[in-house]
């Protein structure tokens, strides 16, 4: 589909303009302020509607503006009044379409894509422009990436603090138990041991006293032979008692040595300090390990996030050979776009523009004055080769080249030439 004829009235700077683009490249020429951009804007606004329309489409002092595009199979007519804009899309037989903007949206891709403007963008802007076409939101990606990055930085900070605290902690002696010693239990044990000792001493003293008595009695027996019979009875009794006491002593439980227990009591305080230090250290070690793991997981999430974007961009539907889109910029055959030659960039930019507008192969270029003669020749070659139309704005003072705009109108000589051609 081609732009066969443009007609515009009272749109921006334009008074009344009507022309037919000729050849692949149609320069729109004229002095500064003559109305060249108004011509390109008229086409973009008629096709793109609200998003591409200027703030003030109606020429000052007028009440209505109108742009009509003859695209061969259809005619597009958009009008602006103080109330707003209306759009009509007419078929060849004059019938109008019910949803005219939907018809245009199917026909027109990224009309606002200007190959020259694209070539001059910063690498990140170029990538963002193409990523948008590929359906990726680089800003959202950047924000999410920043969020993960900040989170990891905070976690790393905490991990470092924990490691620092660990390094400052005193070493715990080897063999320190996990549980604290119970001082009450030790005291109870000591009390029981002392009680046992007292009881044992009593039994022992009883036995010793009995033995002494028995011995004294023996001496008295010798001395009191006379009383022997009587005393022997007593003596025998005492012997029995003595024996029984000895048996009790033999049967009595051996008392525990209280000294080691006392020693454990004395050591308990220091030992318990070490136990607490050990527990604290183990706690810190667990926290440090957990933070390190968390940081690692976030690093993996960052990589996955970047990889997902790279994959989406790599699959972008732009049939331009050698074109690569990454988050940081656009490459051509692996070379950063800004390092490619002017011709290479123009070639790729035009190819992108064509890929974005496969049906209505129409490109609107605004800063055409930046292209030298070689650039214009290359553009002509590319557009002709692709069967595309280019309307390119170029500042020119002198002779009429292409469509010359003077004070919002097509200069007389060009209009006449155009009419002669049409006739
Ligand atoms: N709605 C409007 N009514 C009247 N004049 C307007 C309106 N909109 C823009 N203009 C005027 O149109 C002129 C700019 O028109 P336009 O941008 O089409 O010119 P140009 O030929 O592209 O100029 P340049 O060479 O500087 O790019 C300015 O003088 C501006 O004040
Ligand atoms: Mg301009």
XYZ file of C-alpha atoms and ligand atoms in Angstrom:
455
model
C 0.000 0.000 0.000
C 1.302 3.455 -0.917
C 0.581 7.075 -0.099
C -0.799 8.308 -3.391
C -1.910 11.768 -2.407
C -1.841 14.037 0.641
C -4.292 16.840 1.169
C -4.164 19.034 4.284
C -5.948 22.216 5.277
C -5.313 24.459 8.264
C -3.266 21.756 10.010
C -0.633 23.432 12.236
C 1.386 25.776 9.948
C -0.282 24.516 6.778
C -2.798 26.678 4.925
C -3.705 24.315 2.133
C -1.382 21.645 0.791
C -1.940 18.979 -1.785
C 0.708 16.814 -3.469
C 1.551 13.330 -4.705
C 4.867 11.837 -3.566
C 7.032 10.912 -6.534
C 9.693 8.206 -6.520
C 10.958 6.388 -3.477
C 12.216 9.473 -1.610
C 10.235 12.695 -1.593
C 12.157 15.578 -0.017
C 9.884 18.093 1.709
C 11.957 21.268 1.421
C 11.670 24.889 2.419
C 12.923 27.505 4.844
C 12.786 27.170 8.599
C 9.224 27.539 9.814
C 7.747 27.099 6.340
C 5.633 24.110 7.420
C 7.722 21.048 6.500
C 7.256 19.281 9.856
C 3.583 20.188 9.679
C 3.352 18.067 6.505
C 4.920 15.034 8.214
C 2.830 15.573 11.355
C -0.325 15.771 9.236
C 0.351 12.274 7.872
C 1.314 10.812 11.270
C -1.718 12.392 13.001
C -4.152 11.238 10.323
C -2.937 7.644 10.626
C -1.936 7.384 14.280
C -4.673 9.485 15.893
C -4.464 10.754 19.480
C -0.997 9.541 20.412
C 0.677 11.167 17.400
C -1.484 14.316 17.130
C 0.013 17.677 18.172
C -1.394 19.675 21.062
C -2.751 22.398 18.787
C -3.594 20.846 15.398
C -5.783 23.687 14.047
C -4.003 26.675 12.499
C -4.374 29.841 14.584
C -7.418 31.890 13.576
C -9.200 28.887 11.998
C -12.000 26.705 13.413
C -11.313 23.418 11.673
C -8.456 21.442 10.188
C -8.583 18.489 7.829
C -6.118 15.946 6.496
C -6.941 13.444 3.774
C -4.644 10.600 2.686
C -5.323 8.614 -0.454
C -3.743 5.215 0.143
C -5.145 3.594 -3.017
C -7.347 0.888 -1.473
C -8.617 3.267 1.201
C -8.947 6.965 1.835
C -8.238 8.281 5.339
C -9.922 11.517 6.379
C -9.388 13.080 9.787
C -10.932 16.379 10.869
C -10.332 18.538 13.910
C -12.694 21.105 15.397
C -12.842 22.772 18.816
C -14.856 19.736 19.991
C -12.203 17.186 19.038
C -11.354 15.023 16.062
C -13.284 12.643 13.810
C -11.935 9.910 11.584
C -13.346 8.385 8.434
C -11.820 5.497 6.506
C -13.451 4.915 3.128
C -13.154 1.877 0.896
C -12.685 2.246 -2.858
C -16.446 2.105 -3.411
C -16.967 4.978 -0.962
C -18.309 2.788 1.886
C -16.972 3.817 5.265
C -15.498 1.368 7.774
C -17.224 0.944 11.159
C -14.053 0.947 13.322
C -11.796 3.206 11.277
C -8.925 3.479 13.811
C -8.766 -0.325 14.119
C -8.395 -0.539 10.326
C -5.480 1.927 10.491
C -3.891 0.211 13.493
C -3.762 -3.041 11.533
C -2.171 -1.241 8.604
C 0.294 1.060 10.325
C 3.087 -0.074 12.628
C 5.474 2.273 14.437
C 4.953 5.347 12.248
C 6.765 7.436 14.829
C 9.926 5.372 14.207
C 12.287 7.793 12.475
C 15.412 5.987 11.152
C 17.641 9.057 11.471
C 16.435 9.947 14.930
C 17.006 6.300 15.946
C 20.585 6.446 14.692
C 21.298 9.450 16.919
C 19.787 8.013 20.118
C 21.963 6.952 23.050
C 22.620 3.175 23.044
C 20.324 2.638 26.027
C 17.517 4.590 24.295
C 17.955 2.545 21.125
C 17.736 -0.640 23.159
C 14.661 0.650 25.018
C 12.963 1.620 21.724
C 13.503 -1.804 20.197
C 12.745 -3.584 23.487
C 9.364 -1.811 23.538
C 8.694 -3.166 20.076
C 9.692 -6.609 21.380
C 7.228 -6.197 24.244
C 9.855 -5.852 27.004
C 9.707 -3.089 29.601
C 13.325 -2.050 30.265
C 12.368 0.426 33.003
C 10.529 -2.271 34.945
C 13.482 -4.579 34.392
C 15.894 -1.920 35.661
C 13.771 -1.209 38.741
C 13.484 -4.918 39.631
C 17.212 -5.381 39.058
C 17.996 -2.415 41.340
C 15.680 -3.813 44.013
C 17.462 -7.218 43.978
C 20.862 -5.506 43.922
C 20.014 -3.301 46.940
C 18.608 -6.280 48.855
C 21.799 -8.247 48.236
C 23.953 -5.283 49.333
C 22.019 -5.097 52.637
C 22.367 -8.845 53.214
C 26.091 -8.715 52.433
C 26.455 -5.869 54.946
C 24.779 -7.949 57.674
C 26.881 -11.003 56.760
C 30.034 -8.891 57.069
C 28.949 -7.551 60.472
C 28.301 -11.092 61.738
C 31.698 -12.263 60.464
C 33.341 -9.283 62.202
C 31.563 -10.040 65.482
C 32.645 -13.718 65.223
C 36.270 -12.726 64.660
C 36.205 -10.634 67.862
C 34.756 -13.436 70.044
C 37.182 -15.301 72.372
C 38.103 -18.928 71.581
C 36.171 -21.542 73.576
C 38.476 -24.152 75.244
C 38.333 -27.635 73.722
C 36.046 -30.057 75.482
C 33.672 -27.373 76.803
C 30.325 -29.154 77.374
C 27.058 -27.864 75.881
C 25.130 -27.829 79.170
C 25.849 -25.671 82.247
C 26.674 -27.430 85.552
C 23.868 -27.227 88.164
C 25.345 -25.653 91.316
C 22.323 -26.765 93.380
C 22.887 -30.376 92.344
C 26.547 -30.123 93.318
C 25.615 -28.591 96.699
C 23.014 -31.318 97.327
C 25.591 -33.962 96.467
C 28.099 -32.309 98.821
C 25.547 -32.160 101.657
C 24.725 -35.854 101.218
C 28.435 -36.720 101.210
C 29.076 -34.697 104.384
C 26.086 -36.308 106.120
C 27.392 -39.758 105.118
C 30.791 -38.792 106.478
C 29.305 -37.731 109.829
C 27.354 -40.966 110.160
C 30.352 -43.058 109.289
C 32.539 -41.176 111.775
C 29.960 -41.842 114.484
C 29.962 -45.564 113.790
C 33.724 -45.567 113.657
C 34.064 -43.696 116.930
C 31.581 -46.091 118.554
C 33.650 -49.028 117.402
C 36.863 -47.453 118.669
C 35.307 -46.654 122.049
C 34.031 -50.202 122.381
C 37.428 -51.583 121.635
C 39.009 -49.331 124.254
C 36.511 -50.450 126.814
C 37.160 -54.071 125.964
C 40.865 -53.594 126.377
C 40.478 -51.734 129.646
C 38.213 -54.426 130.810
C 40.843 -57.010 129.915
C 43.341 -55.205 132.116
C 40.867 -55.058 134.896
C 40.198 -58.834 134.484
C 43.851 -59.427 135.160
C 43.753 -57.129 138.132
C 40.447 -58.286 139.427
C 40.888 -61.999 139.132
C 38.594 -62.263 141.962
C 35.862 -60.647 140.150
C 36.741 -62.718 137.142
C 33.638 -64.787 136.984
C 31.393 -61.811 137.215
C 33.475 -59.630 135.044
C 33.962 -62.379 132.421
C 30.263 -62.347 131.817
C 30.345 -58.676 131.337
C 33.409 -58.956 129.230
C 31.833 -61.529 126.952
C 28.907 -59.268 126.524
C 31.131 -56.394 125.665
C 32.979 -58.588 123.215
C 29.738 -59.316 121.457
C 28.865 -55.687 121.340
C 32.244 -54.887 120.006
C 31.861 -57.512 117.319
C 28.483 -56.284 116.329
C 29.794 -52.737 116.044
C 32.653 -53.964 113.906
C 30.175 -55.724 111.638
C 28.131 -52.549 111.334
C 31.233 -50.660 110.450
C 32.154 -53.204 107.788
C 28.645 -53.050 106.389
C 28.436 -49.248 106.487
C 28.746 -47.645 102.983
C 32.124 -46.082 102.257
C 31.665 -42.322 102.357
C 32.333 -40.344 99.144
C 35.408 -38.159 99.038
C 33.938 -34.641 99.176
C 37.106 -32.953 97.861
C 36.625 -33.567 94.104
C 33.014 -32.379 94.457
C 34.178 -29.225 96.207
C 36.683 -28.769 93.354
C 33.889 -29.060 90.711
C 31.881 -26.468 92.609
C 34.835 -24.112 92.522
C 35.289 -24.652 88.744
C 31.612 -24.410 87.828
C 31.565 -20.605 87.372
C 34.418 -20.554 84.829
C 33.110 -23.603 83.003
C 29.632 -22.140 82.683
C 31.047 -18.946 81.182
C 32.732 -21.051 78.509
C 29.493 -22.985 77.896
C 27.577 -19.745 77.329
C 30.310 -18.431 74.998
C 30.184 -21.678 73.023
C 26.413 -21.461 72.581
C 26.630 -17.796 71.512
C 29.364 -18.596 69.015
C 27.405 -21.500 67.514
C 24.397 -19.169 67.133
C 26.478 -16.529 65.317
C 27.979 -19.174 63.041
C 24.512 -20.387 62.071
C 23.340 -16.789 61.321
C 26.457 -16.042 59.247
C 25.985 -19.196 57.176
C 22.300 -18.353 56.598
C 23.165 -14.830 55.404
C 25.823 -16.127 53.033
C 23.283 -18.562 51.566
C 20.705 -15.767 51.215
C 23.241 -13.584 49.373
C 24.083 -16.445 47.018
C 20.399 -17.005 46.256
C 19.959 -13.309 45.437
C 22.972 -13.394 43.108
C 21.353 -16.314 41.303
C 18.053 -14.394 41.094
C 19.887 -11.413 39.546
C 21.530 -13.608 36.923
C 18.238 -15.320 36.115
C 16.492 -11.948 35.840
C 19.145 -10.633 33.394
C 19.125 -13.887 31.416
C 15.323 -13.761 31.045
C 15.507 -10.256 29.548
C 18.361 -11.257 27.212
C 16.279 -14.218 26.017
C 13.207 -12.048 25.427
C 15.252 -9.431 23.555
C 17.103 -12.068 21.526
C 13.705 -13.383 20.364
C 12.506 -9.880 19.361
C 10.577 -10.030 16.089
C 12.867 -7.749 14.052
C 13.919 -9.424 10.804
C 17.060 -7.328 10.417
C 20.111 -9.582 9.850
C 22.842 -9.166 12.450
C 20.821 -6.879 14.736
C 21.185 -7.689 18.428
C 19.305 -6.052 21.303
C 20.741 -6.138 24.837
C 19.693 -4.169 27.903
C 22.706 -1.852 27.457
C 22.363 -1.139 23.753
C 21.959 -2.363 20.208
C 24.626 -4.182 18.170
C 25.049 -4.806 14.486
C 26.997 -7.936 13.623
C 28.273 -7.890 17.209
C 29.595 -4.289 16.922
C 27.981 -1.550 19.072
C 25.581 0.464 16.909
C 27.386 3.763 17.576
C 30.642 2.246 16.216
C 29.100 1.204 12.889
C 29.536 3.427 9.859
C 26.887 6.022 8.964
C 25.889 3.914 5.955
C 25.630 0.741 8.066
C 23.510 2.557 10.629
C 21.229 4.071 7.997
C 20.848 0.666 6.325
C 19.895 -1.006 9.628
C 17.615 1.846 10.739
C 15.726 1.795 7.458
C 15.452 -1.994 7.684
C 13.992 -1.650 11.202
C 11.540 1.007 10.003
C 10.436 -1.325 7.198
C 10.126 -4.259 9.593
C 7.895 -2.132 11.809
C 5.697 -1.006 8.893
C 5.464 -4.016 6.591
C 2.104 -3.062 5.065
C 2.220 0.683 4.547
C 5.934 1.034 3.796
C 6.033 4.723 4.663
C 8.841 6.465 6.553
C 8.706 10.028 7.855
C 12.180 11.510 8.444
C 12.478 14.844 10.210
C 16.156 15.817 10.425
C 16.889 15.011 6.780
C 19.200 18.033 6.544
C 21.778 15.967 8.438
C 22.146 13.548 5.503
C 24.789 14.420 2.897
C 24.436 13.593 -0.816
C 25.878 10.093 -0.303
C 23.384 9.476 2.511
C 20.509 10.670 0.320
C 21.640 8.402 -2.515
C 21.881 5.422 -0.153
C 18.444 6.203 1.319
C 17.008 6.414 -2.200
C 18.595 3.068 -3.079
C 17.308 1.365 0.101
C 13.771 2.732 -0.217
C 13.545 1.909 -3.919
C 14.913 -1.595 -3.278
C 12.258 -2.209 -0.625
C 9.420 -0.605 -2.584
C 9.044 1.916 0.269
C 8.192 5.614 0.351
C 10.194 8.147 2.324
C 9.052 11.703 3.057
C 12.107 13.513 4.308
C 12.197 17.050 5.677
C 15.209 19.126 4.462
C 15.902 22.783 4.983
C 16.531 24.467 1.604
C 16.455 28.101 0.613
C 16.920 27.964 -3.125
C 15.631 25.969 -6.019
C 12.683 23.641 -5.759
C 13.724 20.091 -4.914
C 10.924 17.610 -4.227
C 7.919 19.296 -2.635
C 8.846 22.884 -1.684
C 6.764 24.406 1.111
C 6.464 28.206 1.328
C 4.362 29.801 4.074
C 2.276 26.686 4.675
C 1.609 25.991 1.013
C 3.240 24.018 -1.784
C 5.276 26.511 -3.818
C 3.605 27.377 -7.089
C 6.260 25.914 -9.403
C 6.216 22.557 -7.644
C 2.433 22.424 -7.576
C 2.301 23.172 -11.262
C 4.881 20.483 -12.022
C 2.873 18.069 -9.898
C -0.368 18.922 -11.674
C 1.307 18.633 -15.066
C 2.547 15.176 -14.058
C -0.867 14.115 -12.785
C -2.561 15.302 -15.992
N -1.586 25.568 15.248
C -0.750 26.458 14.699
N -1.228 27.610 14.223
C -0.410 28.517 13.667
N 0.906 28.368 13.549
C 1.465 27.238 14.016
C 0.665 26.220 14.619
N 1.488 25.226 14.985
C 2.742 25.580 14.666
N 2.747 26.779 14.073
C 3.877 27.526 13.549
O 4.488 26.768 12.521
C 5.854 27.026 12.475
C 6.601 25.705 12.506
O 6.085 24.878 11.480
P 6.891 23.613 11.074
O 7.466 22.979 12.249
O 6.030 22.808 10.181
O 8.060 24.295 10.200
P 9.318 23.622 9.539
O 9.308 23.981 8.102
O 9.358 22.183 9.842
O 10.504 24.374 10.259
P 11.991 23.874 10.578
O 12.765 23.999 9.321
O 12.475 24.807 11.612
O 11.885 22.481 11.055
C 6.203 27.850 13.686
O 6.375 29.205 13.268
C 4.970 27.729 14.580
O 4.753 28.911 15.312
Mg 10.684 21.036 10.960
